[in-house]
Amino acid sequence: MAVSKPFFHIITEKLWPKKSGEEKKRLFEMLISLALLLLAALIRLTFRFIINAENFCPICDIGLVLVAVLSVSFFLNNKFNAALNTFFTVPLFVYAYYIADFSIHQPLTDTVYQTVGWLLAGAFFLFYFSESISKIILYSILSASAIGVQLIKANHFFDFVAGNNFLIPHPLVIFILLISGGLILRLKYNKIATSLTENLKTTRQSISKVIRESGFPVVEIKALRDEEGNVVNLKVEKVNNIFESVFNIQLHEVKDQEANYIFELVLRDHFDLNKILLFEDHKTKEFHATKLELWFKIHVLKPDFNTFYIILEDITKAKKKLADLEQGRRRYKVLLETIPDMFFVIGKDGTYEDFVIKVSDLFKVEDTNIVGSTIFDVGFPENMAAKILTCIQSCLKTNSIETIEYSLNTPNGTYLFEMRLAKLSARSVISIARDITRRKTAEFNLERALKKAEESDRLKSAFLANLSHEIRTPLNIITNFTRILAEGGLGSAERTELSDAISQNGTQLLNMIDNTIHLSKIETNAIDLSMNFCPVNTLMRDIYTRYKPLIPDGRQVKMQLNLDVPNSSFGFVTDRRLLMEALQILVDNAVKYTRNGEIHIGYEMRYNEEVKFTVSDTGIGIPKREAENIFSRFYRVKNEINDMTSGSGIGLPIAQHYVQLLGGELKLKSDPGKGTTFFFSLPFKEGQGYLRVVS
C-alpha cells in the first residue's frame, strides 16, 4: 500500500514510536483499512437515510457503523487483537442483510454470491493482518455456516443452479476452495518465514559470536533515516572487547554516540565514515592513522538495511615489512645501477621477467617495453636469439656459466656487449650484460697502433740504416768535387758543372737535416707557435724566387705564381715560419716529381673567411691505393723517381702536422700520370688588405 512518507512518519511516530519499521508499516496499513471501512459505513448510512431506499435496514446500517467505530477505537488504544475480532461480526451482518426475515432483501439465490464476496473480503483482511491461524479457521467456519444457512433456507443446498442454461459452481464449494487455498499458502508462507527467521537468528548469533571473539576491533553501527529514507545519522551500537582494549575506551562511553566523532576520537585523525559506508562501492579500504603510527585495513559488512559492521584489521606490521622490503629493493637497485652492467632475469622460454639498467642516454626503456617480451622481440637477430635460448637451457640443465659476445643497434649507434648467463632458479637465469664497446675499441686501436708502431719502427730502422748513406752520398760528392775544384786545371764549363753539383747536394743535405730537426721537434712537442701578421704575397714570392732556379735546365717545366689578391699589404695572422716550411715541402716535392709540364703555386680567398693555398703539378701522380700512406712517417711510394733518388719519407707528414697546428687540414687530389694537387685552407684571422662584406 503506497502512502505519503511524511504523513506515514508523523502518524507512526506519534502512535507507535517504539515499534520497528516493519511493524509500523503493518499497523499503519491496518489503520487506513479500518478508517476506510468506517468511512464507507457512514456514507452508506447517510445515503440510505437520504434516499429512503426500499431495502433499507436501519438497525443493520447503524450496527455496521457502531462496529466500525468500535474497531477503530480498539485499534487506537493498542488493542489490536480486539480490533481484529470485530471482523467476526461480518457473517452476522451478512446474515442480517441477505438472510434474516426482519430485513428486506432480494431472493436468497440472487444474493448468495454477494454473501460469498463479503465473507471472502473479511477473510482477506484477516489473512493480511492476523498472525493467528485459529482466528482464520474460526472465521471460515462461521462464514461457511452462513452460506450453508442461506442455501438451506433457499432449498438449494445440494442442487444449486443459477438460471436455466448455465451451470455455476456451488457457492459453498467456491468459498471452501478459496479459503483452503489461502490457508495452504498462509501455512507455506509461515513455514518459510519461520525458517528465514531461524536462519536470520542463527546468522545474527554467528555474527555476534564472530565479533565477540574476533582478534580485530569491530564496531556495530546503526543508520538513522528520515521519512525519505535518507541516512541522517550514524550511531555506534556496540563494540567488541578488542576495540576497547586497542583504543582504551569502554562500550558505555561510545554507545549511541555519533560514529564519525568516535572514529576521529580513537584514531586521532580525520575519518570520513559517511563516504566509506554510503558512497563507496568497494567495501575494503586502507587507512593510515598518522598520529598513532598505525595502518588499518577497513572491512565493511552490511547484514541488513540499517546495520553496518566496521572491522579494523591492523596491518601495521605488514606495511612496515613491505616498506622495509621496498626500501631494501630500492637500495639494491641503486647499488646495481651504480654498476655499469645490465642485469636481466630471463625465464627458460626466453621471456624477460625483470631487469635493472643504469639510467643513461644509451638505453631509455621502461618495464612495459622489456618485462613480458622475449629475446626474439627486443632486437636480437633470429640466429643470435636462438643461440641465447640454447645457452639459457644449457645453463639451467648443467648449472654452468655461459658467455656470449654480441652487437646491438641502439639510437646512438652500434655497441658491443658481453653476456654472462648463470642459473638463478629452476625456471630462470640471471643475465649480466656488460658494455665492452670501449674495451673492444681499445683492443682494436691498440692492435692497430701496435701494427702501426711496428711498421713505423721498421720504417724508422730503415731510415736510420739509410741515413748514413743519405748523408754520406752528398757529403762525398761535395768533398770530392771541392777537392777537384781546388786542384785547378779545369775549364770554365767544368767548374760551373761541379759548382752546381756541389750546390744541389748541399741543398739536399740541408733539407734532410732540417726535416730531421723538424721531426724531432714534432716528436717532443717542442714546436712553439708564433702568431703574427704574415704578408701573404711576400711569402709566396719568396718561395717562388727560391725554387724556380732549382728546376734543372734539362727539364721542360714552367713554374707559375697565382696571387688572388694583388694588394701588397694583403695578409692575416698566422705563424709565417710554419706556413713557409709546409709550402716549401710541397713545392720541393712538386719540383722533384715533375719531369715536364707546369707547377702552380698560389692562393685564393674563400667567402671572406679563409685562405686556400694550393700547390699543383703535372708530375707522375700518386696511385689511389697509396693516398692514405703518403702521410705516414718514413713511407716512400715505390716509383721510378724514388728508386733513382734519395729521400727520408718524412716531408709530407711534417707538412701535414704544421698545417694542423695552423688550423687547417692538408688534402690532395691526384691522377696517376697526370699530376697531383695539394691544398689546405687557413682561417682569415685579423686579415688586412682585402675588402670584406660586413652584414
JSON list of N, CA and C in Angstrom, two decimals, residues 256-295:
[
{"chain": "A", "resi": 256, "resn": "ASP", "atom": "N", "xyz": [25.60, 4.68, 21.43]},
{"chain": "A", "resi": 256, "resn": "ASP", "atom": "CA", "xyz": [24.66, 5.73, 20.99]},
{"chain": "A", "resi": 256, "resn": "ASP", "atom": "C", "xyz": [25.34, 7.06, 20.67]},
{"chain": "A", "resi": 257, "resn": "GLN", "atom": "N", "xyz": [26.67, 7.02, 20.55]},
{"chain": "A", "resi": 257, "resn": "GLN", "atom": "CA", "xyz": [27.38, 8.24, 20.17]},
{"chain": "A", "resi": 257, "resn": "GLN", "atom": "C", "xyz": [27.48, 8.30, 18.64]},
{"chain": "A", "resi": 258, "resn": "GLU", "atom": "N", "xyz": [27.70, 9.50, 18.12]},
{"chain": "A", "resi": 258, "resn": "GLU", "atom": "CA", "xyz": [27.86, 9.66, 16.68]},
{"chain": "A", "resi": 258, "resn": "GLU", "atom": "C", "xyz": [29.12, 8.94, 16.22]},
{"chain": "A", "resi": 259, "resn": "ALA", "atom": "N", "xyz": [28.95, 8.09, 15.19]},
{"chain": "A", "resi": 259, "resn": "ALA", "atom": "CA", "xyz": [30.05, 7.22, 14.77]},
{"chain": "A", "resi": 259, "resn": "ALA", "atom": "C", "xyz": [31.26, 8.01, 14.26]},
{"chain": "A", "resi": 260, "resn": "ASN", "atom": "N", "xyz": [31.04, 9.05, 13.46]},
{"chain": "A", "resi": 260, "resn": "ASN", "atom": "CA", "xyz": [32.17, 9.84, 12.94]},
{"chain": "A", "resi": 260, "resn": "ASN", "atom": "C", "xyz": [32.99, 10.43, 14.08]},
{"chain": "A", "resi": 261, "resn": "TYR", "atom": "N", "xyz": [32.32, 10.93, 15.09]},
{"chain": "A", "resi": 261, "resn": "TYR", "atom": "CA", "xyz": [33.02, 11.51, 16.24]},
{"chain": "A", "resi": 261, "resn": "TYR", "atom": "C", "xyz": [33.86, 10.47, 16.96]},
{"chain": "A", "resi": 262, "resn": "ILE", "atom": "N", "xyz": [33.30, 9.27, 17.17]},
{"chain": "A", "resi": 262, "resn": "ILE", "atom": "CA", "xyz": [34.03, 8.22, 17.88]},
{"chain": "A", "resi": 262, "resn": "ILE", "atom": "C", "xyz": [35.27, 7.79, 17.09]},
{"chain": "A", "resi": 263, "resn": "PHE", "atom": "N", "xyz": [35.12, 7.62, 15.78]},
{"chain": "A", "resi": 263, "resn": "PHE", "atom": "CA", "xyz": [36.26, 7.18, 14.98]},
{"chain": "A", "resi": 263, "resn": "PHE", "atom": "C", "xyz": [37.37, 8.24, 14.95]},
{"chain": "A", "resi": 264, "resn": "GLU", "atom": "N", "xyz": [37.01, 9.50, 14.81]},
{"chain": "A", "resi": 264, "resn": "GLU", "atom": "CA", "xyz": [38.02, 10.55, 14.83]},
{"chain": "A", "resi": 264, "resn": "GLU", "atom": "C", "xyz": [38.65, 10.67, 16.21]},
{"chain": "A", "resi": 265, "resn": "LEU", "atom": "N", "xyz": [37.88, 10.33, 17.27]},
{"chain": "A", "resi": 265, "resn": "LEU", "atom": "CA", "xyz": [38.41, 10.37, 18.63]},
{"chain": "A", "resi": 265, "resn": "LEU", "atom": "C", "xyz": [39.45, 9.28, 18.85]},
{"chain": "A", "resi": 266, "resn": "VAL", "atom": "N", "xyz": [39.12, 8.05, 18.46]},
{"chain": "A", "resi": 266, "resn": "VAL", "atom": "CA", "xyz": [40.04, 6.93, 18.74]},
{"chain": "A", "resi": 266, "resn": "VAL", "atom": "C", "xyz": [41.19, 6.88, 17.76]},
{"chain": "A", "resi": 267, "resn": "LEU", "atom": "N", "xyz": [40.99, 7.32, 16.51]},
{"chain": "A", "resi": 267, "resn": "LEU", "atom": "CA", "xyz": [42.07, 7.27, 15.51]},
{"chain": "A", "resi": 267, "resn": "LEU", "atom": "C", "xyz": [42.90, 8.54, 15.49]},
{"chain": "A", "resi": 268, "resn": "ARG", "atom": "N", "xyz": [42.41, 9.60, 16.15]},
{"chain": "A", "resi": 268, "resn": "ARG", "atom": "CA", "xyz": [43.11, 10.89, 16.23]},
{"chain": "A", "resi": 268, "resn": "ARG", "atom": "C", "xyz": [43.44, 11.45, 14.84]},
{"chain": "A", "resi": 269, "resn": "ASP", "atom": "N", "xyz": [42.51, 11.25, 13.93]},
{"chain": "A", "resi": 269, "resn": "ASP", "atom": "CA", "xyz": [42.71, 11.72, 12.56]},
{"chain": "A", "resi": 269, "resn": "ASP", "atom": "C", "xyz": [41.34, 11.86, 11.91]},
{"chain": "A", "resi": 270, "resn": "HIS", "atom": "N", "xyz": [41.29, 12.63, 10.84]},
{"chain": "A", "resi": 270, "resn": "HIS", "atom": "CA", "xyz": [40.03, 12.80, 10.13]},
{"chain": "A", "resi": 270, "resn": "HIS", "atom": "C", "xyz": [39.64, 11.47, 9.47]},
{"chain": "A", "resi": 271, "resn": "PHE", "atom": "N", "xyz": [38.40, 11.08, 9.68]},
{"chain": "A", "resi": 271, "resn": "PHE", "atom": "CA", "xyz": [37.92, 9.79, 9.16]},
{"chain": "A", "resi": 271, "resn": "PHE", "atom": "C", "xyz": [36.52, 9.99, 8.60]},
{"chain": "A", "resi": 272, "resn": "ASP", "atom": "N", "xyz": [36.38, 9.92, 7.27]},
{"chain": "A", "resi": 272, "resn": "ASP", "atom": "CA", "xyz": [35.09, 10.16, 6.61]},
{"chain": "A", "resi": 272, "resn": "ASP", "atom": "C", "xyz": [34.32, 8.85, 6.54]},
{"chain": "A", "resi": 273, "resn": "LEU", "atom": "N", "xyz": [33.59, 8.54, 7.62]},
{"chain": "A", "resi": 273, "resn": "LEU", "atom": "CA", "xyz": [32.84, 7.29, 7.68]},
{"chain": "A", "resi": 273, "resn": "LEU", "atom": "C", "xyz": [31.67, 7.28, 6.71]},
{"chain": "A", "resi": 274, "resn": "ASN", "atom": "N", "xyz": [31.02, 8.43, 6.53]},
{"chain": "A", "resi": 274, "resn": "ASN", "atom": "CA", "xyz": [29.88, 8.50, 5.61]},
{"chain": "A", "resi": 274, "resn": "ASN", "atom": "C", "xyz": [30.29, 8.08, 4.20]},
{"chain": "A", "resi": 275, "resn": "LYS", "atom": "N", "xyz": [31.45, 8.54, 3.75]},
{"chain": "A", "resi": 275, "resn": "LYS", "atom": "CA", "xyz": [31.92, 8.20, 2.42]},
{"chain": "A", "resi": 275, "resn": "LYS", "atom": "C", "xyz": [32.18, 6.71, 2.28]},
{"chain": "A", "resi": 276, "resn": "ILE", "atom": "N", "xyz": [32.78, 6.12, 3.32]},
{"chain": "A", "resi": 276, "resn": "ILE", "atom": "CA", "xyz": [33.12, 4.70, 3.27]},
{"chain": "A", "resi": 276, "resn": "ILE", "atom": "C", "xyz": [31.87, 3.83, 3.26]},
{"chain": "A", "resi": 277, "resn": "LEU", "atom": "N", "xyz": [30.89, 4.18, 4.11]},
{"chain": "A", "resi": 277, "resn": "LEU", "atom": "CA", "xyz": [29.71, 3.32, 4.25]},
{"chain": "A", "resi": 277, "resn": "LEU", "atom": "C", "xyz": [28.66, 3.56, 3.17]},
{"chain": "A", "resi": 278, "resn": "LEU", "atom": "N", "xyz": [28.49, 4.81, 2.75]},
{"chain": "A", "resi": 278, "resn": "LEU", "atom": "CA", "xyz": [27.33, 5.14, 1.92]},
{"chain": "A", "resi": 278, "resn": "LEU", "atom": "C", "xyz": [27.66, 5.43, 0.47]},
{"chain": "A", "resi": 279, "resn": "PHE", "atom": "N", "xyz": [28.89, 5.82, 0.15]},
{"chain": "A", "resi": 279, "resn": "PHE", "atom": "CA", "xyz": [29.17, 6.29, -1.20]},
{"chain": "A", "resi": 279, "resn": "PHE", "atom": "C", "xyz": [30.19, 5.46, -1.97]},
{"chain": "A", "resi": 280, "resn": "GLU", "atom": "N", "xyz": [30.96, 4.64, -1.29]},
{"chain": "A", "resi": 280, "resn": "GLU", "atom": "CA", "xyz": [31.97, 3.84, -1.98]},
{"chain": "A", "resi": 280, "resn": "GLU", "atom": "C", "xyz": [31.45, 2.43, -2.23]},
{"chain": "A", "resi": 281, "resn": "ASP", "atom": "N", "xyz": [31.69, 1.94, -3.44]},
{"chain": "A", "resi": 281, "resn": "ASP", "atom": "CA", "xyz": [31.22, 0.60, -3.79]},
{"chain": "A", "resi": 281, "resn": "ASP", "atom": "C", "xyz": [32.09, -0.49, -3.17]},
{"chain": "A", "resi": 282, "resn": "HIS", "atom": "N", "xyz": [33.42, -0.28, -3.20]},
{"chain": "A", "resi": 282, "resn": "HIS", "atom": "CA", "xyz": [34.30, -1.30, -2.62]},
{"chain": "A", "resi": 282, "resn": "HIS", "atom": "C", "xyz": [34.24, -1.22, -1.09]},
{"chain": "A", "resi": 283, "resn": "LYS", "atom": "N", "xyz": [34.18, -2.36, -0.47]},
{"chain": "A", "resi": 283, "resn": "LYS", "atom": "CA", "xyz": [33.98, -2.43, 0.97]},
{"chain": "A", "resi": 283, "resn": "LYS", "atom": "C", "xyz": [35.27, -2.75, 1.72]},
{"chain": "A", "resi": 284, "resn": "THR", "atom": "N", "xyz": [36.40, -2.51, 1.09]},
{"chain": "A", "resi": 284, "resn": "THR", "atom": "CA", "xyz": [37.69, -2.68, 1.76]},
{"chain": "A", "resi": 284, "resn": "THR", "atom": "C", "xyz": [38.54, -1.46, 1.45]},
{"chain": "A", "resi": 285, "resn": "LYS", "atom": "N", "xyz": [39.13, -0.87, 2.49]},
{"chain": "A", "resi": 285, "resn": "LYS", "atom": "CA", "xyz": [39.90, 0.36, 2.31]},
{"chain": "A", "resi": 285, "resn": "LYS", "atom": "C", "xyz": [41.03, 0.39, 3.33]},
{"chain": "A", "resi": 286, "resn": "GLU", "atom": "N", "xyz": [42.17, 0.91, 2.92]},
{"chain": "A", "resi": 286, "resn": "GLU", "atom": "CA", "xyz": [43.29, 1.07, 3.84]},
{"chain": "A", "resi": 286, "resn": "GLU", "atom": "C", "xyz": [43.30, 2.50, 4.39]},
{"chain": "A", "resi": 287, "resn": "PHE", "atom": "N", "xyz": [43.64, 2.61, 5.68]},
{"chain": "A", "resi": 287, "resn": "PHE", "atom": "CA", "xyz": [43.66, 3.92, 6.33]},
{"chain": "A", "resi": 287, "resn": "PHE", "atom": "C", "xyz": [44.90, 4.02, 7.20]},
{"chain": "A", "resi": 288, "resn": "HIS", "atom": "N", "xyz": [45.58, 5.17, 7.12]},
{"chain": "A", "resi": 288, "resn": "HIS", "atom": "CA", "xyz": [46.78, 5.39, 7.90]},
{"chain": "A", "resi": 288, "resn": "HIS", "atom": "C", "xyz": [46.49, 6.41, 8.99]},
{"chain": "A", "resi": 289, "resn": "ALA", "atom": "N", "xyz": [46.49, 5.95, 10.24]},
{"chain": "A", "resi": 289, "resn": "ALA", "atom": "CA", "xyz": [46.34, 6.85, 11.38]},
{"chain": "A", "resi": 289, "resn": "ALA", "atom": "C", "xyz": [47.73, 7.40, 11.71]},
{"chain": "A", "resi": 290, "resn": "THR", "atom": "N", "xyz": [48.02, 8.57, 11.18]},
{"chain": "A", "resi": 290, "resn": "THR", "atom": "CA", "xyz": [49.39, 9.09, 11.25]},
{"chain": "A", "resi": 290, "resn": "THR", "atom": "C", "xyz": [49.85, 9.35, 12.68]},
{"chain": "A", "resi": 291, "resn": "LYS", "atom": "N", "xyz": [48.96, 9.87, 13.51]},
{"chain": "A", "resi": 291, "resn": "LYS", "atom": "CA", "xyz": [49.37, 10.18, 14.88]},
{"chain": "A", "resi": 291, "resn": "LYS", "atom": "C", "xyz": [49.57, 8.92, 15.71]},
{"chain": "A", "resi": 292, "resn": "LEU", "atom": "N", "xyz": [48.82, 7.89, 15.41]},
{"chain": "A", "resi": 292, "resn": "LEU", "atom": "CA", "xyz": [49.01, 6.61, 16.11]},
{"chain": "A", "resi": 292, "resn": "LEU", "atom": "C", "xyz": [50.11, 5.78, 15.49]},
{"chain": "A", "resi": 293, "resn": "GLU", "atom": "N", "xyz": [50.54, 6.19, 14.27]},
{"chain": "A", "resi": 293, "resn": "GLU", "atom": "CA", "xyz": [51.54, 5.43, 13.51]},
{"chain": "A", "resi": 293, "resn": "GLU", "atom": "C", "xyz": [51.06, 3.99, 13.28]},
{"chain": "A", "resi": 294, "resn": "LEU", "atom": "N", "xyz": [49.78, 3.88, 12.92]},
{"chain": "A", "resi": 294, "resn": "LEU", "atom": "CA", "xyz": [49.18, 2.58, 12.67]},
{"chain": "A", "resi": 294, "resn": "LEU", "atom": "C", "xyz": [48.50, 2.58, 11.31]},
{"chain": "A", "resi": 295, "resn": "TRP", "atom": "N", "xyz": [48.54, 1.42, 10.67]},
{"chain": "A", "resi": 295, "resn": "TRP", "atom": "CA", "xyz": [47.82, 1.19, 9.41]},
{"chain": "A", "resi": 295, "resn": "TRP", "atom": "C", "xyz": [46.67, 0.21, 9.67]}
]
